[in-house]
Amino acid sequence: MITRTAKIVNRFGLHARPSAMLVSTATKFSSEVFFTKDDLRVNGKSIMGVMMLAAEKGTELLVEVNGPDEEEAVVAIVRVIETGFGEKS
Amino acid sequence: MITRRKTVMGVAVSAGIVMGRAQVVLPGYTKVAEVPITTSRIKSEQRALDRAVEETVQEIEELRDSAAQRLGAQVASVFEAQLLIASDKSFLDEVKNRIGIFRRNAGFVYNSLVQETTHKLKHSVDPYMQAMGEEIEGVSNRVLSHLSGYRERSTVRFKGDRIMVGKSFTPGEVLSYRNRKAVGFLAGEGGANSHMALIARSLMTPMLIVDDIWSQVQNNCRIIVDGTDGRAIINPSDEEWSEYQRKKKRQGPALLTRIKKLTKIPPTTSDGRVINVSANLELPGPVDDILAAQKFPVGLYRTEFLYLNSDGFPDEDQQFEYYDRIASKYEDSYVVLRTFDLGSDKVRFDGDIGPRETNPALGWRGIRLMLEMTDIFKTQLRAILRASTRGNVRILLPMITELEELQKARRIVSQVKFSLRRAGIRFDEDIPVGIMVEVPSAALTAHRLALDADFVSIGTNDLTQYTMSADRGNSRVMSLYNSFHPSVLSLIQMTIVACQQAGTPLSICGEMAGDPLALPLFIGMGVSDLSMNPAKIFDSCRLISKIDFNLVKHLVGPVLSSHSSAGVMRKLQNYRNALEKK
């Protein structure tokens, strides 16, 4: 299992479109993905879970990836978060 | 509940007359019955959930495809997140799991889990998070309606003409009701710039906003919506019904057909003065294609849609693609792109922006906002400039109040041009930069502004609001909001004269530009450029061909010396009656 922290940098935080992007990225891999904000831990392949985080700009997310392609998965997921989902920071 | 005849006044956000029976859509779907089930029914409840989800996904896919077809990929992308929400596997697994544990009906369990998920979002102070909560509820309501044995598939066409009555509608609802052949909309809240109004206009479906209307109208009662006068008649008498039927008939063939016939009526006055008639647009749509094919220019293309539809400000490339598509469509004419006209009540910013504005109309909006958020302004200008290589794009700045704003904005345009030049990116070096005159201070100093602007466009709606100090969305003061008041007309006249003296091209682009009473007056004042709602173009061109410029110029003096809006309108109506007798 690999864990990393990633910071939400885009201006509007994890709203609908970025949540959808994050879930689509996580779903590409066969590894399990979890995100934790404060004491809330959600399945990274569930948009409802990701939306429930209500993660605003500046939030530090804990990313946990566990499975055969965890190395690639964690890189891809952290990249999509830290590049601000292609939005303005 | 209105059971007798009643006329209500409201704000028409999409024009046209429609008649039909009310289909009342009650907001929310919060109460779902809790039914204990036996172990033997667990499986069938779980299957019912799967079925409801499947139907919902199919429904959203249909909406997405129809949006893509009618309004383009931009609008359709709204539905992608909804599809992910509807088919969220781990969420649905949890619901099924709980159905087994708690032995309750699928609807109840599903709804409880949705409430748990959205609770925090709905109570967030962040409008983006709130919106996300509403988005989830919108989808879950669809699933619940399929679950509740509500058998009527919601893609079924309505029988007869239906007018949808509700608190407010999402863009998806407007689209899906329209697909089901609803003829018009009555909403209890919302504004001319709301998403639903935007979509209604681009689908050319009448929509009227009347305070609290959804709680007053009985399902199935007869309604006439007059989205031209901003009036709705509930339970009209038989005489009224047939009167409106005649009125509708007189409107002539359907709007699209009328627009197709446009080239046959060149907008020239009876004594040979050519009037340039152009369209106000804000969304790509069917009208758009026809206008482009007829080589009609676009005198005002609003760009707020781009902001309202993406989460935040779209980036330069997204904007460029959008503007470039418009510019190439209108290759044979021209397009006036108005830069973002947003208020702080619509835009979300980082960090502390101080207290919420108590009076957004007089607050931080239009060019005021853009001049401070220069990165956003520059991004938009870069995108517009990149799309200007065909030489048919013009830039229009909204809400200019004083000269310094125009000068500042022009300096920013120069900076953007400089950086494009340095990067070797092509654009139209001579792109015209014009201003909206829509506040009294601009009209009163138009003689000076006109020297620094490449063109001037009078926005009659805001000019009326600011001159009369009355919000037309507020039913208490709505009667004060009258564009025919002599004060408003004097400001318009002043601006026209200032532009004539400065040699600056002028057009009128508010709602008044397409008003049959105002049109002869404007032509008499010497205006030769009018930009209007596409729905008004056909009738306006026909009217213009009957007007004698040398006659209407004598209308101006007496009209301006009237003491009241009523006096003005009486004189203009007399002229119109005389014209119709001819």
XYZ file of C-alpha atoms in Angstrom:
671
model
C 0.000 0.000 0.000
C 1.218 3.487 -0.826
C 0.076 6.644 0.950
C 0.664 10.213 -0.140
C -0.787 13.598 0.708
C -1.977 15.888 -2.038
C -3.166 19.459 -1.726
C -6.251 20.800 -3.502
C -4.955 23.826 -5.399
C -7.693 24.802 -7.830
C -9.737 27.871 -7.004
C -13.106 26.245 -6.471
C -12.029 23.055 -4.713
C -13.426 19.577 -5.273
C -16.749 20.566 -6.832
C -18.689 18.530 -9.374
C -16.349 18.528 -12.375
C -13.082 17.850 -10.504
C -14.812 15.146 -8.456
C -15.868 13.476 -11.683
C -12.304 13.748 -13.026
C -10.797 12.328 -9.872
C -13.163 9.360 -9.853
C -12.585 8.691 -13.551
C -8.828 8.669 -12.931
C -9.094 6.321 -9.935
C -11.397 3.957 -11.816
C -8.799 3.418 -14.540
C -6.730 1.328 -12.157
C -7.495 -1.994 -10.554
C -6.026 -0.971 -7.183
C -8.275 0.172 -4.357
C -8.204 3.926 -3.797
C -9.196 5.812 -0.646
C -9.186 9.495 0.201
C -9.185 10.838 3.737
C -9.960 14.375 4.838
C -9.908 14.987 8.598
C -11.588 11.852 9.950
C -13.654 11.083 6.854
C -12.328 8.241 4.689
C -14.079 7.532 1.385
C -13.801 5.174 -1.562
C -11.928 7.004 -4.319
C -13.938 5.276 -7.022
C -17.253 6.594 -5.706
C -18.286 10.065 -6.832
C -20.752 10.349 -3.954
C -17.910 9.617 -1.544
C -15.575 12.114 -3.146
C -18.288 14.792 -3.228
C -19.040 14.127 0.419
C -15.522 15.240 1.329
C -16.538 18.817 0.454
C -12.839 19.542 0.033
C -12.179 23.205 -0.551
C -9.043 24.817 -1.901
C -6.085 24.283 0.441
C -7.359 20.963 1.822
C -4.676 18.283 2.348
C -6.053 14.957 1.150
C -4.551 11.681 2.256
C -4.397 9.338 -0.756
C -4.154 5.595 -0.109
C -3.687 3.166 -2.965
C -3.501 -0.582 -2.558
C -3.163 -3.161 -5.342
C -1.171 -4.460 -8.283
C -0.901 -1.138 -10.140
C -0.601 1.061 -7.064
C 2.642 2.713 -8.193
C 1.188 4.091 -11.429
C -2.160 4.826 -9.824
C -0.800 6.989 -7.051
C 1.283 9.023 -9.499
C -1.683 9.611 -11.795
C -4.052 10.523 -8.965
C -1.680 12.904 -7.211
C -0.870 14.542 -10.537
C -4.501 15.224 -11.403
C -5.084 16.768 -7.965
C -1.938 18.856 -7.869
C -2.357 20.200 -11.386
C -5.668 21.611 -10.221
C -7.806 19.474 -12.573
C -6.797 21.754 -15.404
C -8.472 24.691 -13.688
C -7.165 28.043 -12.509
C -5.559 28.067 -9.086
C -54.949 28.575 -4.744
C -56.409 30.497 -7.659
C -59.609 28.850 -8.831
C -61.181 31.891 -10.423
C -59.930 34.017 -13.276
C -56.864 36.015 -12.401
C -54.228 37.981 -14.240
C -50.721 38.004 -12.796
C -47.814 40.106 -13.967
C -44.243 38.907 -14.031
C -40.929 39.153 -15.786
C -40.855 37.642 -19.252
C -37.453 36.027 -19.617
C -38.308 34.316 -22.900
C -40.794 35.899 -25.306
C -43.870 34.555 -27.099
C -47.500 33.648 -26.432
C -48.566 30.151 -25.410
C -51.811 28.655 -24.155
C -52.455 25.376 -22.433
C -53.162 23.539 -19.233
C -51.027 23.789 -16.130
C -48.719 20.952 -15.223
C -47.632 21.797 -11.709
C -44.265 20.417 -10.641
C -43.891 20.474 -6.891
C -40.390 21.113 -5.628
C -38.434 18.551 -3.713
C -39.143 14.892 -3.104
C -37.996 14.726 0.444
C -40.520 12.489 2.160
C -40.240 8.860 1.257
C -42.350 6.367 3.162
C -40.551 3.921 5.435
C -41.863 0.400 4.896
C -40.520 -2.608 6.854
C -40.061 -5.625 4.604
C -39.737 -9.339 5.178
C -36.491 -11.203 4.460
C -38.065 -12.758 1.387
C -38.545 -9.320 -0.173
C -34.955 -8.126 0.234
C -33.890 -9.434 -3.153
C -36.828 -7.902 -4.996
C -36.259 -4.483 -3.370
C -32.612 -4.638 -4.424
C -33.642 -5.524 -7.971
C -36.145 -2.658 -8.001
C -33.315 -0.293 -7.116
C -31.164 -1.602 -9.964
C -34.037 -1.147 -12.377
C -34.733 2.407 -11.211
C -31.059 3.275 -11.562
C -30.929 1.776 -15.025
C -33.951 3.804 -16.094
C -32.472 6.958 -14.611
C -29.166 6.473 -16.408
C -30.996 5.931 -19.662
C -33.057 9.053 -19.062
C -29.985 11.196 -18.376
C -28.201 9.784 -21.415
C -31.156 10.731 -23.587
C -31.125 14.235 -22.143
C -27.400 14.532 -22.718
C -27.677 13.406 -26.330
C -30.574 15.693 -27.073
C -28.709 18.603 -25.467
C -25.630 17.824 -27.524
C -27.682 17.750 -30.676
C -29.697 20.882 -30.037
C -27.349 23.040 -28.022
C -23.847 21.672 -28.495
C -21.331 19.766 -26.424
C -20.872 22.676 -23.979
C -24.348 22.284 -22.576
C -24.294 18.509 -22.767
C -21.289 18.265 -20.450
C -23.591 19.311 -17.583
C -24.968 15.784 -17.623
C -21.688 13.861 -17.296
C -21.377 14.307 -13.530
C -25.060 13.369 -13.179
C -24.406 10.064 -14.919
C -21.547 9.259 -12.540
C -23.764 10.111 -9.571
C -26.635 7.935 -10.774
C -24.459 4.901 -11.399
C -22.060 5.170 -8.425
C -21.422 1.486 -7.746
C -20.076 1.617 -4.223
C -22.911 3.906 -3.148
C -25.515 1.579 -4.632
C -23.801 -1.461 -3.060
C -24.067 0.239 0.306
C -27.777 0.914 -0.267
C -28.373 -2.729 -1.168
C -26.371 -3.846 1.822
C -28.478 -1.689 4.138
C -31.731 -2.909 2.593
C -30.693 -6.351 3.850
C -29.538 -5.173 7.265
C -32.380 -2.801 8.134
C -35.048 -4.576 6.103
C -36.627 -1.417 4.781
C -37.911 -0.528 1.301
C -35.328 0.525 -1.297
C -36.645 4.093 -1.633
C -36.353 4.786 2.062
C -32.843 3.360 2.389
C -31.649 5.078 -0.762
C -33.058 8.427 0.336
C -31.566 8.168 3.837
C -28.128 7.531 2.411
C -28.503 10.446 -0.010
C -29.488 12.708 2.886
C -26.450 11.547 4.860
C -24.192 12.297 1.911
C -25.591 15.694 1.081
C -26.182 16.986 4.600
C -22.765 18.548 4.972
C -22.782 19.907 1.423
C -26.166 21.544 1.767
C -25.109 23.282 4.956
C -21.786 24.440 3.584
C -21.266 28.198 3.234
C -19.537 27.519 -0.060
C -22.000 27.969 -2.937
C -20.086 25.408 -5.029
C -20.522 22.770 -2.360
C -24.216 23.668 -1.997
C -24.633 23.344 -5.739
C -23.053 19.904 -5.590
C -25.566 18.856 -2.919
C -28.409 20.050 -5.152
C -26.911 18.194 -8.087
C -26.936 14.930 -6.130
C -30.525 15.524 -5.014
C -31.608 16.264 -8.569
C -30.341 12.856 -9.644
C -31.652 11.017 -6.590
C -35.122 12.486 -7.137
C -35.135 10.903 -10.563
C -34.159 7.543 -9.108
C -36.830 7.888 -6.401
C -39.538 8.761 -8.898
C -38.726 5.605 -10.852
C -38.717 3.586 -7.649
C -42.023 4.885 -6.361
C -43.885 2.985 -9.018
C -44.364 6.201 -10.905
C -44.883 4.310 -14.104
C -45.153 7.097 -16.600
C -41.748 7.194 -18.238
C -40.737 10.778 -18.099
C -39.834 10.924 -21.752
C -43.486 10.433 -22.697
C -44.941 13.340 -24.616
C -47.618 15.344 -22.884
C -51.142 15.053 -24.188
C -52.256 18.468 -25.367
C -50.442 21.717 -24.737
C -48.904 21.821 -21.289
C -47.486 24.805 -19.447
C -45.027 23.743 -16.785
C -45.538 25.549 -13.481
C -42.854 25.191 -10.831
C -40.650 26.917 -8.302
C -37.692 26.886 -10.644
C -36.315 24.522 -13.250
C -32.873 23.106 -13.893
C -31.508 23.344 -17.451
C -32.050 19.603 -17.781
C -35.689 19.931 -16.747
C -36.364 22.707 -19.246
C -34.835 20.587 -21.949
C -36.637 17.394 -21.006
C -40.057 19.059 -20.613
C -39.532 20.749 -23.949
C -38.656 17.379 -25.493
C -41.917 16.123 -24.072
C -43.611 18.957 -25.968
C -44.440 21.285 -23.082
C -45.187 24.647 -24.714
C -44.184 27.136 -22.026
C -42.941 27.728 -18.492
C -44.119 29.655 -15.436
C -41.527 29.760 -12.677
C -41.781 31.144 -9.158
C -38.242 32.405 -8.931
C -35.182 33.085 -11.070
C -33.893 35.835 -13.286
C -33.269 36.666 -16.903
C -29.702 35.437 -16.501
C -30.546 32.152 -14.845
C -29.627 28.937 -16.582
C -33.252 27.991 -17.144
C -34.016 31.327 -18.832
C -30.994 30.965 -21.063
C -32.052 27.516 -22.208
C -35.697 28.581 -22.648
C -34.645 31.458 -24.889
C -32.345 29.327 -26.966
C -35.168 26.811 -27.425
C -37.494 29.753 -28.221
C -39.946 28.605 -25.549
C -41.843 31.307 -23.636
C -41.003 31.591 -19.938
C -42.405 33.949 -17.342
C -41.235 34.492 -13.763
C -44.036 35.312 -11.322
C -43.412 35.452 -7.563
C -44.570 32.261 -5.825
C -46.682 31.196 -8.775
C -46.121 27.486 -8.193
C -48.022 27.507 -4.925
C -50.987 29.358 -6.413
C -51.906 27.462 -9.524
C -54.066 24.381 -9.590
C -52.977 21.483 -11.689
C -54.762 21.196 -15.025
C -56.321 24.672 -15.026
C -56.175 26.701 -18.237
C -53.402 29.247 -18.521
C -52.376 31.821 -21.079
C -48.748 32.873 -20.886
C -48.029 36.095 -22.683
C -44.272 36.194 -22.603
C -44.311 39.361 -24.678
C -46.232 41.547 -22.233
C -45.045 39.686 -19.121
C -48.556 38.566 -18.249
C -50.198 35.272 -17.371
C -53.940 34.705 -17.231
C -55.076 31.860 -15.005
C -58.515 30.402 -15.729
C -59.184 32.854 -18.567
C -62.740 33.379 -19.802
C -63.776 31.744 -23.062
C -63.704 35.147 -24.759
C -60.138 35.730 -23.643
C -59.181 32.279 -24.759
C -60.457 32.844 -28.276
C -59.058 36.377 -28.328
C -55.613 34.969 -27.602
C -56.113 32.259 -30.165
C -56.642 34.997 -32.729
C -53.662 36.891 -31.378
C -51.514 33.806 -31.728
C -52.726 33.295 -35.256
C -51.883 36.886 -36.094
C -48.355 36.213 -34.878
C -48.171 34.258 -38.082
C -46.048 31.238 -38.860
C -43.692 29.745 -36.359
C -40.651 31.750 -35.446
C -38.154 29.542 -37.224
C -40.091 29.686 -40.475
C -40.337 33.436 -40.149
C -36.632 33.795 -39.650
C -36.035 31.698 -42.751
C -38.094 34.186 -44.753
C -36.138 37.171 -43.520
C -34.028 37.953 -46.551
C -37.200 38.646 -48.480
C -37.790 41.746 -46.375
C -34.768 44.005 -46.584
C -34.827 46.369 -43.605
C -35.175 49.606 -45.568
C -37.578 52.442 -44.764
C -40.175 53.386 -47.344
C -38.036 56.344 -48.330
C -34.933 54.244 -48.843
C -32.969 54.527 -45.606
C -31.167 51.255 -44.938
C -31.378 50.047 -41.352
C -28.875 47.498 -40.129
C -30.777 44.886 -38.116
C -28.772 42.381 -36.094
C -29.450 39.758 -33.444
C -28.825 39.473 -29.699
C -27.586 35.974 -28.913
C -26.156 34.083 -25.982
C -26.122 30.403 -26.848
C -25.567 28.386 -29.977
C -28.874 26.960 -31.167
C -31.188 26.444 -34.125
C -31.843 30.170 -34.608
C -28.162 30.784 -34.654
C -27.625 28.560 -37.710
C -30.413 30.202 -39.673
C -29.269 33.731 -38.869
C -25.734 32.857 -39.917
C -26.956 31.348 -43.179
C -28.950 34.541 -43.866
C -25.769 36.552 -43.248
C -27.325 38.435 -40.351
C -24.789 40.026 -38.008
C -24.835 39.526 -34.252
C -24.989 42.942 -32.605
C -24.622 41.495 -29.132
C -23.250 38.083 -28.222
C -23.321 37.623 -24.454
C -20.516 35.500 -23.039
C -21.737 34.951 -19.457
C -22.990 31.556 -20.508
C -19.394 30.322 -20.665
C -18.906 31.229 -17.041
C -22.256 29.999 -15.793
C -21.794 26.681 -17.504
C -18.302 25.762 -16.510
C -17.151 25.533 -12.945
C -15.396 28.846 -12.717
C -13.837 30.792 -15.537
C -13.072 28.688 -18.589
C -9.448 28.741 -19.728
C -8.119 30.560 -22.772
C -8.217 27.599 -25.147
C -11.773 26.658 -24.215
C -12.854 30.227 -24.783
C -10.898 30.530 -28.000
C -12.564 27.435 -29.427
C -15.969 28.828 -28.557
C -15.369 32.306 -29.982
C -13.633 30.927 -33.038
C -16.599 28.713 -33.821
C -18.919 31.722 -33.589
C -16.619 33.896 -35.700
C -16.352 31.263 -38.408
C -20.116 30.773 -38.425
C -20.649 34.493 -39.031
C -17.795 34.757 -41.488
C -19.877 36.794 -43.943
C -21.092 39.337 -41.383
C -19.759 40.246 -37.942
C -20.096 39.375 -34.280
C -19.965 41.754 -31.325
C -18.661 39.787 -28.338
C -19.479 41.410 -25.030
C -16.935 40.668 -22.298
C -18.197 38.955 -19.127
C -20.979 40.971 -17.508
C -21.079 39.304 -14.106
C -21.879 40.609 -10.662
C -20.277 39.660 -7.377
C -23.517 37.899 -6.517
C -22.761 35.386 -9.260
C -19.011 35.031 -9.087
C -17.192 33.174 -6.401
C -13.796 34.397 -5.277
C -11.012 33.170 -3.096
C -10.609 34.208 0.455
C -12.146 37.228 2.011
C -14.074 39.523 -0.279
C -15.716 41.388 2.540
C -19.410 41.411 3.359
C -21.945 40.258 0.816
C -23.149 43.164 -1.291
C -26.541 44.371 -0.191
C -27.152 46.015 -3.534
C -25.483 44.027 -6.311
C -27.056 46.101 -9.118
C -25.135 49.096 -7.813
C -22.137 47.034 -6.845
C -19.134 45.294 -8.217
C -20.204 44.120 -11.660
C -19.482 44.342 -15.373
C -16.330 46.191 -16.283
C -15.782 47.207 -12.645
C -15.163 43.610 -11.730
C -13.081 42.812 -14.814
C -10.767 45.785 -14.319
C -9.749 44.380 -10.966
C -9.703 40.731 -11.922
C -7.324 41.507 -14.731
C -6.054 37.948 -15.158
C -9.552 36.791 -16.020
C -10.160 39.814 -18.228
C -6.873 39.294 -20.086
C -7.601 35.610 -20.637
C -10.920 36.484 -22.225
C -9.411 39.253 -24.354
C -6.618 36.951 -25.551
C -9.157 34.331 -26.561
C -11.320 36.906 -28.380
C -8.305 38.424 -30.153
C -7.087 35.009 -31.273
C -10.527 34.416 -32.787
C -10.457 37.742 -34.636
C -8.236 36.782 -37.590
C -11.169 36.898 -40.027
C -11.632 40.572 -39.225
C -15.278 40.124 -38.231
C -15.064 40.251 -34.426
C -15.718 43.305 -32.246
C -15.270 43.753 -28.501
C -17.994 45.345 -26.373
C -17.365 46.490 -22.776
C -20.361 46.381 -20.401
C -21.341 48.866 -17.652
C -18.906 51.667 -18.512
C -19.649 54.427 -15.985
C -16.776 56.829 -16.498
C -14.073 57.584 -19.046
C -11.204 56.197 -16.940
C -12.728 52.727 -17.078
C -12.760 52.788 -20.856
C -9.192 54.057 -20.971
C -8.011 51.414 -18.510
C -9.749 48.674 -20.453
C -8.208 49.901 -23.708
C -4.757 49.852 -22.106
C -5.321 46.240 -21.103
C -6.413 45.415 -24.667
C -3.150 47.001 -25.901
C -1.115 44.946 -23.437
C -2.774 41.743 -24.568
C -2.201 42.665 -28.221
C 1.459 43.351 -27.431
C 1.973 39.969 -25.814
C 0.238 38.205 -28.710
C 2.417 40.049 -31.202
C 5.521 39.077 -29.277
C 4.427 35.459 -29.267
C 3.861 35.626 -33.021
C 0.126 34.915 -32.705
C -2.073 36.430 -35.400
C -5.082 38.614 -34.619
C -7.028 41.572 -36.043
C -4.880 44.651 -35.262
C -7.860 46.930 -35.970
C -10.401 45.095 -33.823
C -13.044 47.675 -32.787
C -13.522 48.194 -29.044
C -16.918 49.613 -28.143
C -18.868 50.401 -24.992
C -22.324 49.817 -23.641
C -24.109 52.975 -22.581
C -26.462 51.660 -19.933
C -25.997 53.911 -16.917
C -27.069 57.581 -16.793
C -23.516 58.840 -16.144
C -22.349 57.329 -19.427
C -25.287 58.768 -21.371
C -24.703 62.200 -19.850
C -21.016 62.134 -20.849
C -21.485 60.271 -24.121
C -19.969 63.199 -26.070
C -16.632 62.480 -24.375
C -16.865 58.677 -24.242
C -17.699 58.568 -27.954
C -14.293 60.044 -28.754
C -12.476 57.119 -27.132
C -14.840 54.325 -28.164
C -14.862 52.734 -31.617
C -18.600 52.211 -31.336
C -21.404 52.677 -28.835
C -24.273 50.376 -28.009
C -27.182 51.573 -25.889
C -28.493 48.962 -23.466
C -32.036 50.119 -22.821
C -32.906 47.612 -20.078
C -30.243 48.646 -17.603
C -30.494 52.280 -18.659
C -34.172 52.183 -17.692
C -33.459 50.413 -14.407
C -30.781 52.918 -13.394
C -32.622 56.014 -14.605
C -35.933 55.108 -12.997
C -34.188 53.487 -9.992
C -36.604 50.587 -10.243
C -35.995 46.875 -10.503
C -38.350 45.310 -12.995
C -38.133 42.016 -11.141
C -39.724 43.632 -8.091
C -43.482 43.593 -8.500
C -43.953 46.529 -6.101
C -42.023 48.979 -8.258
C -42.358 47.262 -11.615
C -44.757 49.921 -12.898
C -42.042 52.556 -12.500
C -39.767 50.572 -14.751
C -40.852 51.967 -18.101
C -38.423 52.493 -20.962
C -40.814 55.028 -22.498
C -40.362 57.510 -19.691
C -39.255 60.869 -21.135
C -36.133 60.804 -18.914
C -34.939 57.524 -20.421
C -35.721 58.709 -23.939
C -33.843 61.984 -23.339
C -30.745 60.051 -22.281
C -31.017 57.888 -25.396
C -31.452 60.952 -27.600
C -28.448 62.605 -25.932
C -26.272 59.575 -26.619
C -27.395 59.409 -30.244
C -26.598 63.080 -30.857
C -23.210 62.748 -29.111
C -22.260 59.833 -31.335
C -23.433 61.582 -34.490
C -21.262 64.579 -33.608
C -18.244 62.407 -32.805
C -18.748 60.282 -35.903
C -18.933 57.141 -33.747
C -21.180 54.297 -34.946
C -24.128 53.735 -32.635
C -26.588 50.928 -32.172
C -29.404 50.153 -29.763
C -29.348 46.661 -28.363
C -31.791 46.444 -25.450
C -35.229 44.928 -25.522
C -36.600 48.255 -26.720
C -34.766 47.902 -30.045
C -37.351 45.355 -31.148
C -40.374 47.145 -29.691
C -42.860 48.176 -32.387
C -43.752 51.375 -30.521
C -40.157 52.461 -30.003
C -38.830 51.533 -33.422
C -40.293 54.485 -35.409
C -39.028 56.851 -32.717
C -35.489 55.480 -32.888
C -35.464 55.738 -36.667
C -36.751 59.298 -36.345
C -33.875 60.020 -33.958
C -31.493 58.947 -36.712
C -30.581 55.473 -35.487
C -29.679 53.120 -38.313
C -28.457 50.118 -36.354
C -30.646 47.952 -34.124
C -29.766 44.693 -32.430
C -32.636 42.651 -31.044
C -33.972 39.332 -29.833
C -34.152 37.057 -32.923
C -37.854 36.536 -32.215
C -38.473 40.223 -32.980
C -36.460 40.490 -36.190
C -39.136 39.426 -38.650
C -41.828 41.832 -37.406
C -39.318 44.659 -37.041
C -38.072 44.318 -40.618
C -41.655 44.401 -41.843
C -42.413 47.458 -39.744
C -39.288 49.288 -40.893
C -40.314 48.865 -44.527
C -43.488 50.852 -43.785
C -41.800 53.703 -41.924
C -41.124 57.000 -43.667
C -37.975 58.509 -42.150
C -38.852 62.048 -43.182
C -42.132 61.690 -41.370
C -40.958 60.024 -38.156
C -38.235 62.549 -37.529
C -41.022 64.983 -36.667
C -42.239 62.580 -33.998
C -39.161 63.108 -31.841
C -39.863 66.646 -30.582
C -43.429 66.082 -29.395
C -42.590 62.709 -27.871
C -39.665 64.026 -25.852
C -41.721 66.923 -24.530
C -44.308 64.547 -23.062
C -44.751 64.619 -19.314
C -45.119 60.904 -18.687
C -44.531 57.415 -20.024
C -48.235 57.233 -20.746
C -48.070 60.433 -22.789
C -45.158 59.103 -24.819
C -46.828 55.789 -25.455
C -50.090 57.478 -26.479
C -48.333 59.541 -29.136
C -46.399 56.565 -30.449
C -49.542 54.437 -30.473
C -51.341 57.106 -32.530
C -48.553 56.982 -35.053
C -48.705 53.207 -35.149
C -52.461 53.204 -35.680
C -52.074 55.634 -38.565
C -49.351 53.427 -40.032
C -51.511 50.315 -39.863
C -54.364 52.069 -41.645
C -52.091 52.852 -44.559
